[in-house]
Backbone as JSON Lines, residues from 0, in Angstrom:
{"i":0,"aa":"M","n":[36.88,-47.75,29.82],"ca":[37.99,-47.93,28.91],"c":[38.5,-49.38,29.05]}
{"i":1,"aa":"I","n":[38.91,-49.93,27.91],"ca":[39.5,-51.27,27.93],"c":[40.93,-51.18,27.42]}
{"i":2,"aa":"N","n":[41.78,-52.05,27.95],"ca":[43.19,-52.06,27.56],"c":[43.4,-53.16,26.52]}
{"i":3,"aa":"V","n":[43.9,-52.79,25.34],"ca":[44.18,-53.74,24.26],"c":[45.61,-53.54,23.78]}
{"i":4,"aa":"T","n":[46.09,-54.44,22.93],"ca":[47.48,-54.42,22.49],"c":[47.57,-54.37,20.98]}
{"i":5,"aa":"R","n":[48.35,-53.42,20.47],"ca":[48.6,-53.34,19.03],"c":[49.45,-54.55,18.61]}
{"i":6,"aa":"L","n":[49.53,-54.81,17.32],"ca":[50.32,-55.93,16.82],"c":[51.8,-55.76,17.12]}
{"i":7,"aa":"N","n":[52.27,-54.51,17.31],"ca":[53.68,-54.27,17.61],"c":[53.98,-54.42,19.1]}
{"i":8,"aa":"G","n":[52.97,-54.78,19.92],"ca":[53.17,-55.05,21.33],"c":[52.85,-53.89,22.27]}
{"i":9,"aa":"K","n":[52.56,-52.71,21.73],"ca":[52.25,-51.56,22.58],"c":[50.78,-51.61,22.98]}
{"i":10,"aa":"S","n":[50.53,-51.42,24.28],"ca":[49.16,-51.43,24.75],"c":[48.59,-50.02,24.75]}
{"i":11,"aa":"F","n":[47.28,-49.94,24.62],"ca":[46.58,-48.66,24.63],"c":[45.15,-48.89,25.09]}
{"i":12,"aa":"M","n":[44.48,-47.79,25.42],"ca":[43.12,-47.86,25.94],"c":[42.14,-47.38,24.87]}
{"i":13,"aa":"I","n":[40.99,-48.07,24.8],"ca":[39.9,-47.68,23.9],"c":[38.65,-47.5,24.76]}
{"i":14,"aa":"N","n":[37.89,-46.46,24.47],"ca":[36.63,-46.26,25.17],"c":[35.62,-47.26,24.62]}
{"i":15,"aa":"A","n":[35.23,-48.21,25.46],"ca":[34.33,-49.3,25.03],"c":[32.97,-48.8,24.58]}
{"i":16,"aa":"L","n":[32.57,-47.63,25.03],"ca":[31.26,-47.1,24.65],"c":[31.22,-46.68,23.18]}
{"i":17,"aa":"F","n":[32.37,-46.47,22.56],"ca":[32.43,-46.03,21.17],"c":[32.74,-47.15,20.18]}
{"i":18,"aa":"I","n":[32.79,-48.4,20.65],"ca":[33.05,-49.52,19.76],"c":[31.78,-49.86,19.0]}
{"i":19,"aa":"E","n":[31.9,-49.88,17.68],"ca":[30.75,-50.2,16.82],"c":[30.79,-51.66,16.39]}
{"i":20,"aa":"T","n":[31.97,-52.11,15.9],"ca":[32.09,-53.51,15.47],"c":[33.44,-54.08,15.88]}
{"i":21,"aa":"I","n":[33.46,-55.42,16.02],"ca":[34.7,-56.16,16.26],"c":[34.69,-57.29,15.26]}
{"i":22,"aa":"E","n":[35.74,-57.36,14.43],"ca":[35.79,-58.38,13.38],"c":[37.16,-59.04,13.37]}
{"i":23,"aa":"S","n":[37.23,-60.24,12.81],"ca":[38.5,-60.95,12.62],"c":[38.75,-61.11,11.13]}
{"i":24,"aa":"F","n":[39.9,-60.63,10.67],"ca":[40.22,-60.64,9.23],"c":[41.46,-61.41,8.82]}
{"i":25,"aa":"P","n":[42.24,-62.15,9.4],"ca":[42.09,-62.89,10.64],"c":[42.49,-62.1,11.88]}
{"i":26,"aa":"D","n":[43.23,-60.98,11.73],"ca":[43.54,-60.17,12.9],"c":[42.28,-59.48,13.39]}
{"i":27,"aa":"T","n":[42.2,-59.27,14.69],"ca":[41.02,-58.63,15.27],"c":[41.05,-57.15,14.98]}
{"i":28,"aa":"T","n":[39.99,-56.65,14.35],"ca":[39.87,-55.24,14.0],"c":[38.69,-54.64,14.74]}
{"i":29,"aa":"I","n":[38.97,-53.56,15.48],"ca":[37.93,-52.85,16.22],"c":[37.62,-51.57,15.46]}
{"i":30,"aa":"T","n":[36.34,-51.37,15.13],"ca":[35.9,-50.14,14.46],"c":[35.09,-49.32,15.44]}
{"i":31,"aa":"L","n":[35.47,-48.04,15.57],"ca":[34.75,-47.14,16.46],"c":[33.63,-46.44,15.7]}
{"i":32,"aa":"T","n":[32.75,-45.78,16.42],"ca":[31.62,-45.1,15.81],"c":[32.06,-43.94,14.92]}
{"i":33,"aa":"N","n":[33.28,-43.42,15.12],"ca":[33.77,-42.33,14.27],"c":[34.48,-42.85,13.01]}
{"i":34,"aa":"G","n":[34.51,-44.18,12.81],"ca":[35.1,-44.77,11.63],"c":[36.54,-45.21,11.79]}
{"i":35,"aa":"K","n":[37.21,-44.82,12.89],"ca":[38.6,-45.24,13.11],"c":[38.66,-46.73,13.36]}
{"i":36,"aa":"K","n":[39.71,-47.36,12.82],"ca":[39.89,-48.8,12.97],"c":[41.21,-49.08,13.67]}
{"i":37,"aa":"Y","n":[41.19,-50.07,14.55],"ca":[42.38,-50.49,15.27],"c":[42.52,-51.99,15.14]}
{"i":38,"aa":"V","n":[43.73,-52.45,14.81],"ca":[44.02,-53.88,14.72],"c":[44.75,-54.25,16.01]}
{"i":39,"aa":"V","n":[44.24,-55.27,16.7],"ca":[44.79,-55.63,18.01],"c":[45.12,-57.12,18.07]}
{"i":40,"aa":"K","n":[45.99,-57.48,19.05],"ca":[46.4,-58.87,19.23],"c":[45.32,-59.74,19.84]}
{"i":41,"aa":"E","n":[44.48,-59.16,20.69],"ca":[43.45,-59.93,21.39],"c":[42.45,-60.51,20.39]}
{"i":42,"aa":"T","n":[41.86,-61.65,20.78],"ca":[40.85,-62.26,19.93],"c":[39.53,-61.51,20.08]}
{"i":43,"aa":"E","n":[38.62,-61.79,19.18],"ca":[37.28,-61.2,19.25],"c":[36.62,-61.51,20.59]}
{"i":44,"aa":"F","n":[36.74,-62.76,21.03],"ca":[36.15,-63.18,22.3],"c":[36.77,-62.42,23.46]}
{"i":45,"aa":"Q","n":[38.1,-62.28,23.47],"ca":[38.77,-61.56,24.56],"c":[38.32,-60.11,24.63]}
{"i":46,"aa":"V","n":[38.18,-59.47,23.48],"ca":[37.73,-58.07,23.46],"c":[36.31,-57.98,23.99]}
{"i":47,"aa":"C","n":[35.46,-58.92,23.61],"ca":[34.08,-58.93,24.13],"c":[34.06,-59.09,25.64]}
{"i":48,"aa":"Q","n":[34.92,-59.95,26.17],"ca":[35.0,-60.14,27.62],"c":[35.46,-58.86,28.31]}
{"i":49,"aa":"L","n":[36.43,-58.16,27.72],"ca":[36.9,-56.9,28.28],"c":[35.78,-55.86,28.3]}
{"i":50,"aa":"I","n":[34.99,-55.84,27.24],"ca":[33.87,-54.89,27.16],"c":[32.83,-55.21,28.24]}
{"i":51,"aa":"I","n":[32.51,-56.49,28.39],"ca":[31.53,-56.89,29.41],"c":[32.03,-56.51,30.8]}
{"i":52,"aa":"E","n":[33.31,-56.76,31.07],"ca":[33.88,-56.39,32.37],"c":[33.8,-54.88,32.59]}
{"i":53,"aa":"F","n":[34.06,-54.11,31.54],"ca":[33.98,-52.66,31.66],"c":[32.55,-52.23,31.97]}
{"i":54,"aa":"Y","n":[31.58,-52.76,31.22],"ca":[30.18,-52.41,31.46],"c":[29.76,-52.76,32.88]}
{"i":55,"aa":"Q","n":[30.2,-53.91,33.38],"ca":[29.87,-54.31,34.74],"c":[30.55,-53.4,35.77]}
{"i":56,"aa":"S","n":[31.77,-52.97,35.48],"ca":[32.49,-52.13,36.45],"c":[31.85,-50.76,36.6]}
{"i":57,"aa":"V","n":[31.21,-50.27,35.55],"ca":[30.53,-48.97,35.64],"c":[29.04,-49.15,35.87]}
{"i":58,"aa":"N","n":[28.61,-50.41,36.04],"ca":[27.21,-50.75,36.3],"c":[26.29,-50.16,35.23]}
{"i":59,"aa":"L","n":[26.69,-50.29,33.97],"ca":[25.94,-49.72,32.86],"c":[24.56,-50.34,32.71]}
{"i":60,"aa":"F","n":[24.44,-51.63,32.99],"ca":[23.17,-52.31,32.8],"c":[22.29,-52.29,34.04]}
{"i":61,"aa":"G","n":[22.77,-51.72,35.14],"ca":[21.98,-51.61,36.35],"c":[21.85,-52.89,37.14]}
{"i":62,"aa":"I","n":[22.72,-53.89,36.84],"ca":[22.69,-55.14,37.6],"c":[24.1,-55.46,38.06]}
{"i":63,"aa":"Q","n":[24.19,-56.17,39.15],"ca":[25.47,-56.63,39.66],"c":[25.52,-58.14,39.55]}
{"i":64,"aa":"I","n":[26.64,-58.66,39.06],"ca":[26.82,-60.11,38.97],"c":[27.79,-60.52,40.07]}
{"i":65,"aa":"P","n":[27.37,-61.43,40.94],"ca":[28.27,-61.88,42.01],"c":[29.56,-62.45,41.43]}
{"i":66,"aa":"E","n":[30.67,-62.2,42.09],"ca":[31.98,-62.66,41.61],"c":[32.03,-64.17,41.41]}
{"i":67,"aa":"A","n":[31.36,-64.93,42.25],"ca":[31.41,-66.4,42.17],"c":[30.81,-66.93,40.89]}
{"i":68,"aa":"N","n":[29.84,-66.22,40.3],"ca":[29.16,-66.69,39.11],"c":[29.74,-66.14,37.81]}
{"i":69,"aa":"K","n":[30.73,-65.26,37.88],"ca":[31.28,-64.65,36.68],"c":[32.03,-65.68,35.83]}
{"i":70,"aa":"Y","n":[31.71,-65.71,34.56],"ca":[32.46,-66.49,33.56],"c":[32.66,-67.93,33.96]}
{"i":71,"aa":"E","n":[31.6,-68.59,34.31],"ca":[31.71,-70.01,34.62],"c":[32.12,-70.75,33.37]}
{"i":72,"aa":"E","n":[33.13,-71.58,33.51],"ca":[33.63,-72.33,32.35],"c":[33.42,-73.8,32.53]}
């Protein structure tokens, strides 16, 4: 699950496994596989980073990334 924020400031959790698309219209819109859409404050990039962190936390891809190498900027 990832924590995101509605435009009114309330945060909520979305199951990252059910995210189908993330678009900017200019607000970031997350579409789930069941067709439900959520508009959130986070940018497309931020949502992608949250999803990656979630996948890594549950070891979905079967690899571990050392903390020192995460998100080198």
